[in-house]
mmCIF file of N, CA, C and O in Angstrom:
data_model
loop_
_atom_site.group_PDB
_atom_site.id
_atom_site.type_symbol
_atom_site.label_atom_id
_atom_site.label_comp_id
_atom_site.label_asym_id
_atom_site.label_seq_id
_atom_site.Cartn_x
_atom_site.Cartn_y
_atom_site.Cartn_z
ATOM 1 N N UNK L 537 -12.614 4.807 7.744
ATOM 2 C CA UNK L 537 -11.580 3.930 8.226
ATOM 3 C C UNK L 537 -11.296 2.861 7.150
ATOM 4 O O UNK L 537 -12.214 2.359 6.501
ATOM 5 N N UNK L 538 -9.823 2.481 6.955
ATOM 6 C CA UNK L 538 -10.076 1.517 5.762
ATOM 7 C C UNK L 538 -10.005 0.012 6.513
ATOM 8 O O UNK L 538 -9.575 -0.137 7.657
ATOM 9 N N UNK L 539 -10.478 -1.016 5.707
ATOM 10 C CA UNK L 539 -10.300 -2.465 5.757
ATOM 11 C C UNK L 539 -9.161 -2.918 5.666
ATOM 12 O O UNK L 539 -8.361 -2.125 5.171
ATOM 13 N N UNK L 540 -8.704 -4.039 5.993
ATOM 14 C CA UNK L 540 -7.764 -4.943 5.464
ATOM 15 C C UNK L 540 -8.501 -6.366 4.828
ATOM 16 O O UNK L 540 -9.564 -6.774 5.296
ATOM 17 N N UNK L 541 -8.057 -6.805 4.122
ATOM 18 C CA UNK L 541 -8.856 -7.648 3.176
ATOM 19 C C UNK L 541 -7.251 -9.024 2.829
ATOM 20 O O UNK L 541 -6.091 -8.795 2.488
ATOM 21 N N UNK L 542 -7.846 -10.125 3.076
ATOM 22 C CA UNK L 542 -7.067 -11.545 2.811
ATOM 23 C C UNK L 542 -7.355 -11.979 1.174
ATOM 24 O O UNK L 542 -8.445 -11.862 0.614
ATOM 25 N N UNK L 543 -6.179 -12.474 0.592
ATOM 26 C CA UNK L 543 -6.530 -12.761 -0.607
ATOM 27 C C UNK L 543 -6.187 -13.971 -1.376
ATOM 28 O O UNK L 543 -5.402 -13.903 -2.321
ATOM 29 N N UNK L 544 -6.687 -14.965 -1.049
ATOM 30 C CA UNK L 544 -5.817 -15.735 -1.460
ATOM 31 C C UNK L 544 -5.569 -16.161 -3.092
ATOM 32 O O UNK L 544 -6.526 -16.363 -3.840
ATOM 33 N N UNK L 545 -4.026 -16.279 -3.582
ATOM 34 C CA UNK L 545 -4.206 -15.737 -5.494
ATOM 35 C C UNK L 545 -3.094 -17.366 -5.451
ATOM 36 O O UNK L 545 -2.591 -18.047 -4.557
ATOM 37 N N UNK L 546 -3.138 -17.418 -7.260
ATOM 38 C CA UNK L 546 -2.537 -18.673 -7.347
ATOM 39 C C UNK L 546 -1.754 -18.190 -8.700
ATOM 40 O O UNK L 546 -1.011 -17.214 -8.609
ATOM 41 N N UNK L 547 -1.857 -18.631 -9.525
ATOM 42 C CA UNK L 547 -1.366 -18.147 -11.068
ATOM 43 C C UNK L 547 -1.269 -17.345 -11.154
ATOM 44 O O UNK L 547 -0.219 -16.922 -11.638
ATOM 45 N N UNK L 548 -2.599 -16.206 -10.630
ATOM 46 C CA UNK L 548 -2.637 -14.639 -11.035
ATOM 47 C C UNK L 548 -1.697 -14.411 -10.543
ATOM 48 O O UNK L 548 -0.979 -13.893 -11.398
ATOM 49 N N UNK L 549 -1.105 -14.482 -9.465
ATOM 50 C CA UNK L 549 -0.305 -13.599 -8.632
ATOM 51 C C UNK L 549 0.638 -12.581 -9.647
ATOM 52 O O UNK L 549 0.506 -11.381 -9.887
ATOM 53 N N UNK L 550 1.749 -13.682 -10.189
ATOM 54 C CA UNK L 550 2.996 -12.989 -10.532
ATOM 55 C C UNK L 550 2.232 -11.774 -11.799
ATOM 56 O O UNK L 550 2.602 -10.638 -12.093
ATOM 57 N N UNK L 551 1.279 -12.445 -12.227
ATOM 58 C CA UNK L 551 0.957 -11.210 -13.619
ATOM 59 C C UNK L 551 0.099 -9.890 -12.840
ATOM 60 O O UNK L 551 0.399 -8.735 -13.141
ATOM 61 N N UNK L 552 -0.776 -10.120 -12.020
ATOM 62 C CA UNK L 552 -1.421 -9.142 -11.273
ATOM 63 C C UNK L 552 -0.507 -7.981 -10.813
ATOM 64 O O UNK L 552 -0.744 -6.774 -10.864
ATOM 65 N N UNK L 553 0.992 -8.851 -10.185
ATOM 66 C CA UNK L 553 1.701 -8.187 -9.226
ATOM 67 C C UNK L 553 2.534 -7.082 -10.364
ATOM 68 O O UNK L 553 2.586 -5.896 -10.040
ATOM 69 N N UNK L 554 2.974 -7.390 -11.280
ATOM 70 C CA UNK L 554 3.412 -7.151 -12.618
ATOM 71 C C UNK L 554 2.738 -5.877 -13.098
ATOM 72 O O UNK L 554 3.292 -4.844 -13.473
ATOM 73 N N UNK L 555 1.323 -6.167 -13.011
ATOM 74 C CA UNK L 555 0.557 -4.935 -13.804
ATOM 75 C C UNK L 555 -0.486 -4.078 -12.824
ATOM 76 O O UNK L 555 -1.513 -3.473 -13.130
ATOM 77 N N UNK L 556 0.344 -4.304 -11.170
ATOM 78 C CA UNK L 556 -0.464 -3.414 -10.551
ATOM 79 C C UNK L 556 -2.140 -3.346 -10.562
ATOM 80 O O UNK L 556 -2.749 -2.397 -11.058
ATOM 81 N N UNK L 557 -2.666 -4.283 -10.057
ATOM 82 C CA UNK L 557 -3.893 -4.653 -9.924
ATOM 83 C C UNK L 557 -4.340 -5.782 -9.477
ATOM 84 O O UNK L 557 -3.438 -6.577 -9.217
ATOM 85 N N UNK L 558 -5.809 -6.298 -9.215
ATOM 86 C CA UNK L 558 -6.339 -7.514 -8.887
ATOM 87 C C UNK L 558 -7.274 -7.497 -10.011
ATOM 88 O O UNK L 558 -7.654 -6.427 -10.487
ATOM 89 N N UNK L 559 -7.735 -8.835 -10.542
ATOM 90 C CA UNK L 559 -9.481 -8.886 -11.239
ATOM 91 C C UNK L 559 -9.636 -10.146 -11.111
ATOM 92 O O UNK L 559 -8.818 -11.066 -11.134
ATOM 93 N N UNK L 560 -11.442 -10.109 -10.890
ATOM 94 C CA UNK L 560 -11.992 -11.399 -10.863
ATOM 95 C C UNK L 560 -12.809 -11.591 -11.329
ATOM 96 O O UNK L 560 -13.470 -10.588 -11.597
ATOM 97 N N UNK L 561 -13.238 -12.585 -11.659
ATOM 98 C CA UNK L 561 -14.784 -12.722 -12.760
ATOM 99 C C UNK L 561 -15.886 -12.511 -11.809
ATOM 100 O O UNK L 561 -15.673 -12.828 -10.639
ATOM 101 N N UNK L 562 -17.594 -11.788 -12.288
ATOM 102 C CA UNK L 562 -18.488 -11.556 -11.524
ATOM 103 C C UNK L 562 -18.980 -13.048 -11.449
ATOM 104 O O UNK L 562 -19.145 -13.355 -10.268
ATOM 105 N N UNK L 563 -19.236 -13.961 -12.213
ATOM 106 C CA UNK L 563 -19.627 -15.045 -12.285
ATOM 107 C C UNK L 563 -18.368 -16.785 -12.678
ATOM 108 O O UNK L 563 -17.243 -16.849 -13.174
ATOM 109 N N UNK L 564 -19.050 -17.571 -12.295
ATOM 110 C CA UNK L 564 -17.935 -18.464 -13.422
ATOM 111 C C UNK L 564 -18.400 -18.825 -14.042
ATOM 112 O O UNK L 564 -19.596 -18.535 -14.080
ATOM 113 N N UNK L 565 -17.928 -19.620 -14.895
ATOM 114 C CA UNK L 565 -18.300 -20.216 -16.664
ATOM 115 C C UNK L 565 -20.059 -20.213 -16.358
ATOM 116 O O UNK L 565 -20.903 -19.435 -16.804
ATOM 117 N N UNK L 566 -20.250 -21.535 -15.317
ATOM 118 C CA UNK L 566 -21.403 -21.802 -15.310
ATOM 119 C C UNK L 566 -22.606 -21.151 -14.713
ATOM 120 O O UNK L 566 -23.640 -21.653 -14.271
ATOM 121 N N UNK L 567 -22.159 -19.731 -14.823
ATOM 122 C CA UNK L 567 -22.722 -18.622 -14.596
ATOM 123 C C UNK L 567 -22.920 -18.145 -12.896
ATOM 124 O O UNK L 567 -23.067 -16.989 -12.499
ATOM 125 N N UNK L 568 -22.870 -19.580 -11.933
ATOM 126 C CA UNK L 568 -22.901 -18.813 -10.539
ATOM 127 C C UNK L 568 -22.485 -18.084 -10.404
ATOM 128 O O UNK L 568 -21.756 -17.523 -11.221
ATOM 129 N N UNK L 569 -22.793 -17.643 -9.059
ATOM 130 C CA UNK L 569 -22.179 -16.645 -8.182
ATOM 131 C C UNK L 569 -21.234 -17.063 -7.131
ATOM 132 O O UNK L 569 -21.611 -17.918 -6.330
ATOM 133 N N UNK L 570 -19.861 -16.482 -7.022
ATOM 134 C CA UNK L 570 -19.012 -17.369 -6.185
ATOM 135 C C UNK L 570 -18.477 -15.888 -4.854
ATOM 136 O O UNK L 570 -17.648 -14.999 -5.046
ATOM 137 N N UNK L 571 -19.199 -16.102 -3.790
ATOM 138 C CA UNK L 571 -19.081 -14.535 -2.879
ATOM 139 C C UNK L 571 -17.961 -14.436 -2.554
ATOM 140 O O UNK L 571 -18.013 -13.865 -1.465
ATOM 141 N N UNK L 572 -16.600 -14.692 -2.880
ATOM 142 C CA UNK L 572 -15.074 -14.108 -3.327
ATOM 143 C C UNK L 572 -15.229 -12.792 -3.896
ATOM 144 O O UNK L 572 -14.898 -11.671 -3.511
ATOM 145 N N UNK L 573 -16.077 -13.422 -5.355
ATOM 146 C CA UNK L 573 -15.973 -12.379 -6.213
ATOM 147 C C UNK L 573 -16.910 -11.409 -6.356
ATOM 148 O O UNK L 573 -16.843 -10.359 -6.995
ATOM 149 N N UNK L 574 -17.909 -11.919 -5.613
ATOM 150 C CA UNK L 574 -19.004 -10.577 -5.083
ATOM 151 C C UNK L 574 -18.298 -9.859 -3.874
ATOM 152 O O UNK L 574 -18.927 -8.985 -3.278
ATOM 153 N N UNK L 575 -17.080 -10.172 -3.501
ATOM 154 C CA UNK L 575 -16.914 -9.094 -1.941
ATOM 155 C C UNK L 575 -16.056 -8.233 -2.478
ATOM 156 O O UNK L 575 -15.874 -7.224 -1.797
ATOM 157 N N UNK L 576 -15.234 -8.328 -3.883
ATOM 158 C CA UNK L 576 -14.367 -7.134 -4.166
ATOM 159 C C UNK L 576 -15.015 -6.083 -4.733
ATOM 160 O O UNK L 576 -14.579 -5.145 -5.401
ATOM 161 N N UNK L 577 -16.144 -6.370 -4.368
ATOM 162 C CA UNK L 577 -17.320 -4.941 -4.688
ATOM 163 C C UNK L 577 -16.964 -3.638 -3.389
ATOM 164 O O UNK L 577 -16.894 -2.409 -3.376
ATOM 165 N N UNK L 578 -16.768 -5.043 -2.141
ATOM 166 C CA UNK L 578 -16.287 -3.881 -0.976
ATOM 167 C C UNK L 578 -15.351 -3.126 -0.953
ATOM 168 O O UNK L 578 -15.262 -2.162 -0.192
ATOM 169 N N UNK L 579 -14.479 -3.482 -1.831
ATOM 170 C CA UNK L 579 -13.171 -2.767 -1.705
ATOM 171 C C UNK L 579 -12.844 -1.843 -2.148
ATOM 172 O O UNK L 579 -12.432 -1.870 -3.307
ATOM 173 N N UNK L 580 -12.889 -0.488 -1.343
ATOM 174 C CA UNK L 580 -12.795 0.698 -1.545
ATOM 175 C C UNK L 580 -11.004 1.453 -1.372
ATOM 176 O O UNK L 580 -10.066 0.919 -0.781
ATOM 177 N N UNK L 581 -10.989 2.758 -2.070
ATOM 178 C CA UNK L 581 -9.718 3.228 -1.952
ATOM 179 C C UNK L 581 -9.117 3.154 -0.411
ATOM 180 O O UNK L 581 -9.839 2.948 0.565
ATOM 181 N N UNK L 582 -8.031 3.305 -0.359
ATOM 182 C CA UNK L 582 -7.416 2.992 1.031
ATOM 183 C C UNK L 582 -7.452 2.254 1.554
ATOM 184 O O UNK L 582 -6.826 2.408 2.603
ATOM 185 N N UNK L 583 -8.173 0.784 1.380
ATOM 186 C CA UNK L 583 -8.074 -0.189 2.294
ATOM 187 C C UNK L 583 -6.943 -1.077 1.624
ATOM 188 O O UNK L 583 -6.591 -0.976 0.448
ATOM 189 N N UNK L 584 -6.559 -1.743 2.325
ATOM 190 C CA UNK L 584 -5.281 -2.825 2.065
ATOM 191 C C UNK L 584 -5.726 -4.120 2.060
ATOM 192 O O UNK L 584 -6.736 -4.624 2.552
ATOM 193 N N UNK L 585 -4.509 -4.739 1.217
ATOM 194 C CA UNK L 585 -5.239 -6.385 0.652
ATOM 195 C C UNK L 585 -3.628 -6.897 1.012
ATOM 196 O O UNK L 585 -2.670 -6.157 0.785
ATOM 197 N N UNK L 586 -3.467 -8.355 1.643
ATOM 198 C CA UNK L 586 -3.006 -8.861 1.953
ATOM 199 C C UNK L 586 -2.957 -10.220 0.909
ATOM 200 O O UNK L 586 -3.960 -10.911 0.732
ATOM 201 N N UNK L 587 -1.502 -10.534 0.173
ATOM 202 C CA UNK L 587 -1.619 -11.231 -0.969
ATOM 203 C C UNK L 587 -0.784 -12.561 -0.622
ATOM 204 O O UNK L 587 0.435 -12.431 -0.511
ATOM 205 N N UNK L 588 -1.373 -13.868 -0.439
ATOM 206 C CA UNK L 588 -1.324 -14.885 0.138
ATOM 207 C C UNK L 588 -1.421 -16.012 -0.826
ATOM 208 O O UNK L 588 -2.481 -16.406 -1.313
ATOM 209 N N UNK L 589 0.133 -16.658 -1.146
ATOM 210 C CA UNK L 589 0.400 -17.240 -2.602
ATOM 211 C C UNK L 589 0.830 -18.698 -1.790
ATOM 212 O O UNK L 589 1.084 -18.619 -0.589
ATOM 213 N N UNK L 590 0.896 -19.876 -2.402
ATOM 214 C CA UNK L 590 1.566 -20.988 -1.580
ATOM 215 C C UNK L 590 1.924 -20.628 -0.222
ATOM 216 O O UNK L 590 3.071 -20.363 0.138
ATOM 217 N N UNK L 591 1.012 -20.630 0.432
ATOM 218 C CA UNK L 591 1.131 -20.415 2.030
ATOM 219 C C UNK L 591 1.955 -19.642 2.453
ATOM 220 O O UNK L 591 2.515 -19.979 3.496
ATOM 221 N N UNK L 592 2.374 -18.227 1.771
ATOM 222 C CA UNK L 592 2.571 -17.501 2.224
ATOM 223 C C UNK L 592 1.936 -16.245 1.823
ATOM 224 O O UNK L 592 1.196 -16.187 0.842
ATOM 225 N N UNK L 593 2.346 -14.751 2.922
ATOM 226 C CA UNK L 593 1.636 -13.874 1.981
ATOM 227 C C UNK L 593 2.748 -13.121 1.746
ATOM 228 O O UNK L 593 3.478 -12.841 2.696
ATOM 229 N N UNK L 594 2.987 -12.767 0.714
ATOM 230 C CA UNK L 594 4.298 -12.094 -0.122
ATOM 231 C C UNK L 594 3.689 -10.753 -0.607
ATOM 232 O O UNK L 594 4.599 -10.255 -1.270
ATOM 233 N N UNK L 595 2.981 -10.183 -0.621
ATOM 234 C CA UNK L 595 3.194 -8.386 -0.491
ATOM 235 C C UNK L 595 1.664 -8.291 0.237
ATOM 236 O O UNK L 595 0.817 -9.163 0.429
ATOM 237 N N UNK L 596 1.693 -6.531 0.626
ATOM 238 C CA UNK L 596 0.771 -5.832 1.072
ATOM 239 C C UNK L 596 0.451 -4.814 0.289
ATOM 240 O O UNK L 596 1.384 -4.060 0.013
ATOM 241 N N UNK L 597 -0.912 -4.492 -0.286
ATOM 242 C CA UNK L 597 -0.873 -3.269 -1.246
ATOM 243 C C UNK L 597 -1.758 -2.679 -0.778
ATOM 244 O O UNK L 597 -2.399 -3.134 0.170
ATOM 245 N N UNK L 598 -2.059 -1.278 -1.444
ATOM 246 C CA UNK L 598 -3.273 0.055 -0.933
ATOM 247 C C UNK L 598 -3.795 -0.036 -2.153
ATOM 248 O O UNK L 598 -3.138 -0.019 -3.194
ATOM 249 N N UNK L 599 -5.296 -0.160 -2.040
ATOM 250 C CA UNK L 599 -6.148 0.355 -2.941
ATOM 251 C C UNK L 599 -6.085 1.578 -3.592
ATOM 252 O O UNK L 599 -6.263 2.473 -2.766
ATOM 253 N N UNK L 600 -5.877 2.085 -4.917
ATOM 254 C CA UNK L 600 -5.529 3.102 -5.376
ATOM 255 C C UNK L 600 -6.856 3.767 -5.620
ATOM 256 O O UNK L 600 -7.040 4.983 -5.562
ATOM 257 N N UNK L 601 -7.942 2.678 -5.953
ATOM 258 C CA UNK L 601 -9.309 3.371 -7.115
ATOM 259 C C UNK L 601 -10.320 1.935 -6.454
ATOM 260 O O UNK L 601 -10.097 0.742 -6.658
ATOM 261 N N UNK L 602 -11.433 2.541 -5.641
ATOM 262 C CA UNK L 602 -12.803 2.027 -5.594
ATOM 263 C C UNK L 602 -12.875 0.534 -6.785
ATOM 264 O O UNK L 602 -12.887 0.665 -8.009
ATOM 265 N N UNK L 603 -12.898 -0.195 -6.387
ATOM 266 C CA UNK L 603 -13.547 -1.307 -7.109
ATOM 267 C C UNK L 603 -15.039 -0.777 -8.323
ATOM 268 O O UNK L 603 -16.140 -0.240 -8.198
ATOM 269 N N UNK L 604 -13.906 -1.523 -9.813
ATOM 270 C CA UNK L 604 -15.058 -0.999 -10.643
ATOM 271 C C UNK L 604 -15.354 -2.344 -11.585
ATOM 272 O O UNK L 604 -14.526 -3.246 -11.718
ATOM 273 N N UNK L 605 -16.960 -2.330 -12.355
ATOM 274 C CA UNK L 605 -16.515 -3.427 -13.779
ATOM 275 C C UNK L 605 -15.729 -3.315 -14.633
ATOM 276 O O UNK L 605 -15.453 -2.184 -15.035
ATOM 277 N N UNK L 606 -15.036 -4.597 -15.255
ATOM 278 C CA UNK L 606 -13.904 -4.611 -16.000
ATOM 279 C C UNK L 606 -14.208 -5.891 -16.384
ATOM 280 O O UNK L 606 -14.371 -6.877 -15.664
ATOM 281 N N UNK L 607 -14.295 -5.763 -17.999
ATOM 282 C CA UNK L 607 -14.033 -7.420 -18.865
ATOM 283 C C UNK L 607 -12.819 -7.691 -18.478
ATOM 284 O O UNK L 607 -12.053 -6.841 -18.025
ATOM 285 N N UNK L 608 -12.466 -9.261 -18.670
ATOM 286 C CA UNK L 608 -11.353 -10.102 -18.280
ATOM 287 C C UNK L 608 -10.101 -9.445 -18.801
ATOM 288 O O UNK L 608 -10.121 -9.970 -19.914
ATOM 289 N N UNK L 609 -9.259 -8.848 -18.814
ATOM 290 C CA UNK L 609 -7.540 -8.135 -19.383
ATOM 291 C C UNK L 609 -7.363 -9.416 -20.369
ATOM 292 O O UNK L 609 -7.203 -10.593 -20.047
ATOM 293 N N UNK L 610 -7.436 -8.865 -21.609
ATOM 294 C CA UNK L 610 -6.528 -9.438 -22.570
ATOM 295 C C UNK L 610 -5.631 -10.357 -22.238
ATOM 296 O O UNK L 610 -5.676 -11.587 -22.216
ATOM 297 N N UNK L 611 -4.746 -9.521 -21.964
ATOM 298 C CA UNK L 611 -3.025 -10.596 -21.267
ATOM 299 C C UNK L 611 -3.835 -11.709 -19.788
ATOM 300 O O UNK L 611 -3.123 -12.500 -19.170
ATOM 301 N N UNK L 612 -5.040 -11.575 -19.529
ATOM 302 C CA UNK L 612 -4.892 -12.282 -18.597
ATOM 303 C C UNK L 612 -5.451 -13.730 -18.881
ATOM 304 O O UNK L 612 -6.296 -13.984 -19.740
ATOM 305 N N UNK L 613 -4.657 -14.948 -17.752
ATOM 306 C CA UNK L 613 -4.648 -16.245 -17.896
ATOM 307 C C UNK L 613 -6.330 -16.871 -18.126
ATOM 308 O O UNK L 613 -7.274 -16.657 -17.365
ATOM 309 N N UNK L 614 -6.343 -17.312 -18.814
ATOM 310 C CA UNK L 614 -7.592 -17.878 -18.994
ATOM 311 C C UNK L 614 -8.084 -19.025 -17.929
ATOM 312 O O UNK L 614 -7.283 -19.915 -17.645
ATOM 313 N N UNK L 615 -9.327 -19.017 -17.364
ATOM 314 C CA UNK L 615 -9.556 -19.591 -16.598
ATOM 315 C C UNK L 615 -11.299 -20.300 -16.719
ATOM 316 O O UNK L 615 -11.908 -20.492 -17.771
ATOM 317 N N UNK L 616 -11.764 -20.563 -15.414
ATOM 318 C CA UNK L 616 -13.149 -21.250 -15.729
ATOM 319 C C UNK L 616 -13.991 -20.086 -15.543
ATOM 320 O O UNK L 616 -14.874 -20.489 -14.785
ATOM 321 N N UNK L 617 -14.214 -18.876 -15.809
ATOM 322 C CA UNK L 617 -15.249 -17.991 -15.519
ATOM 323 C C UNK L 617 -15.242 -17.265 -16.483
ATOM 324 O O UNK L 617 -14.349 -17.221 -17.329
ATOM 325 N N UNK L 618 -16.727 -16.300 -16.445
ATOM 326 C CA UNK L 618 -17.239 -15.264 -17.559
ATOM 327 C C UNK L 618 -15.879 -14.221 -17.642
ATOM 328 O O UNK L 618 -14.982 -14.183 -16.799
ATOM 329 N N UNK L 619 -15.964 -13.412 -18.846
ATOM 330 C CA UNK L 619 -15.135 -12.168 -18.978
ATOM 331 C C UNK L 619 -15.488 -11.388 -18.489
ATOM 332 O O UNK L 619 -14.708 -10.468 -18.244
ATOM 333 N N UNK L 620 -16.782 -11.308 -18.093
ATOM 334 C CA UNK L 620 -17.312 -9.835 -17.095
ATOM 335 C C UNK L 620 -16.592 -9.808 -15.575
ATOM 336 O O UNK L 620 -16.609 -10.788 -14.831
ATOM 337 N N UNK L 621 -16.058 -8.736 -15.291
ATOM 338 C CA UNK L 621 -15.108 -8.990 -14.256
ATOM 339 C C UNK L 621 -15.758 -7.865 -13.404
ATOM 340 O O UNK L 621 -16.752 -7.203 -13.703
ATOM 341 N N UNK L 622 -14.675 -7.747 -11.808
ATOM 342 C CA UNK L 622 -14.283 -6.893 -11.067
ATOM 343 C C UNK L 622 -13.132 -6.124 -11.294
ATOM 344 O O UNK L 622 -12.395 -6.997 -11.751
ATOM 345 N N UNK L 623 -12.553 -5.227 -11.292
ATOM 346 C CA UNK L 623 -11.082 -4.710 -11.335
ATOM 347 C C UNK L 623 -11.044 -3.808 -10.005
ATOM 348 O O UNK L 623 -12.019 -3.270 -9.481
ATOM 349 N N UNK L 624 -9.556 -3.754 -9.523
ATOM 350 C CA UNK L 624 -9.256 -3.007 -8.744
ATOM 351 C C UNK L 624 -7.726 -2.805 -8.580
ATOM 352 O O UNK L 624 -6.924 -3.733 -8.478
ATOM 353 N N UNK L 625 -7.379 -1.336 -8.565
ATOM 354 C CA UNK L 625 -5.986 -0.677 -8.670
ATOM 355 C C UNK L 625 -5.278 -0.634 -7.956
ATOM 356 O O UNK L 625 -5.484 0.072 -6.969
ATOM 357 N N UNK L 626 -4.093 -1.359 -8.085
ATOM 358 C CA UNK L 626 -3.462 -1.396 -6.406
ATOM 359 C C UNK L 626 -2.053 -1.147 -6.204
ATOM 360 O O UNK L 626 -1.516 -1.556 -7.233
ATOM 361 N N UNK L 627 -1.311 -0.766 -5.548
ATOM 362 C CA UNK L 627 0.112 -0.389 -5.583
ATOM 363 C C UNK L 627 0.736 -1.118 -4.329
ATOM 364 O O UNK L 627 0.877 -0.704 -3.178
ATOM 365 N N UNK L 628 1.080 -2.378 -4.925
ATOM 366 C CA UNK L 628 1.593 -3.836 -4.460
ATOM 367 C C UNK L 628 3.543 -3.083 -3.512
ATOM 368 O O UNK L 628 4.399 -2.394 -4.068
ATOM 369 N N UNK L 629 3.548 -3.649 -1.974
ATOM 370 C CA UNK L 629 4.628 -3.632 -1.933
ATOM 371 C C UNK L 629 5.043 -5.084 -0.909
ATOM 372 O O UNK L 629 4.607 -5.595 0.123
ATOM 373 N N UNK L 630 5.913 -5.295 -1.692
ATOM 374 C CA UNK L 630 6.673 -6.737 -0.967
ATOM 375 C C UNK L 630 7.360 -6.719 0.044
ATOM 376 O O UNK L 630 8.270 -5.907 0.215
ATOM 377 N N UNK L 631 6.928 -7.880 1.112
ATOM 378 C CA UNK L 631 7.557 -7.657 2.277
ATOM 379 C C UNK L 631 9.076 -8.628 2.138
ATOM 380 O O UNK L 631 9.253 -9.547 1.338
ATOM 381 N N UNK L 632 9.980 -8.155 3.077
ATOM 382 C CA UNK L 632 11.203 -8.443 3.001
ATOM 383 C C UNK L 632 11.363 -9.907 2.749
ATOM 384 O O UNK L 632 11.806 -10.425 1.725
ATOM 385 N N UNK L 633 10.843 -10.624 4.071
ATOM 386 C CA UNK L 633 10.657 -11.490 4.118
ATOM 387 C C UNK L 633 8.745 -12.092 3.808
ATOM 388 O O UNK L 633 8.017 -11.270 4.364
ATOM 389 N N UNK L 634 8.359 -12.606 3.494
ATOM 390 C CA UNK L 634 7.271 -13.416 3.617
ATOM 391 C C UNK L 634 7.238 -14.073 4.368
ATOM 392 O O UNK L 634 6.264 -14.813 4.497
#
């Protein structure tokens, strides 16, 4: 049976939405552990993620590919955490309205 999964994104959004995917760092800078980014371990093919930007949520996507490791994407915004990441493949569709 798949999940539905809440997400809440800020900056990433528009580039994520862009290149068809989510990623998050396993740790941040100061090496914790932040359990956001330990739960996209759960996220398996077929479940859906619900993408929730300035108080709204503006698309719904399907997991394409099991959550795998992935260093930080090149093109992506630099932020306060390690490059060792999560990745996960997703095929983003926008709702009419938000």
């Amino acid at each position: 049976m798949a999940s539905i999964y809440y997400v809440h994104q800020k900056s990433s959004y528009k580039h994520e939405r862009k290149l068809g995917y989510l990623w998050s760092p396993q740790r941040a800078k100061n090496g914790r552990m932040n359990r956001g980014f330990a739960n996209m371990t759960l996220i398996k093919t077929g479940d859906f993620i619900l993408h929730h930007v300035d108080g709204r949520i503006l698309s719904i996507s399907k997991v394409a590919v099991d959550c795998y490791e992935h260093n930080r994407p090149s093109d992506y915004p630099d932020g306060n955490w390690s490059d060792v990441g999560y990745m996960i493949d997703v095929d983003y569709y926008d709702l009419d309205e938000p």
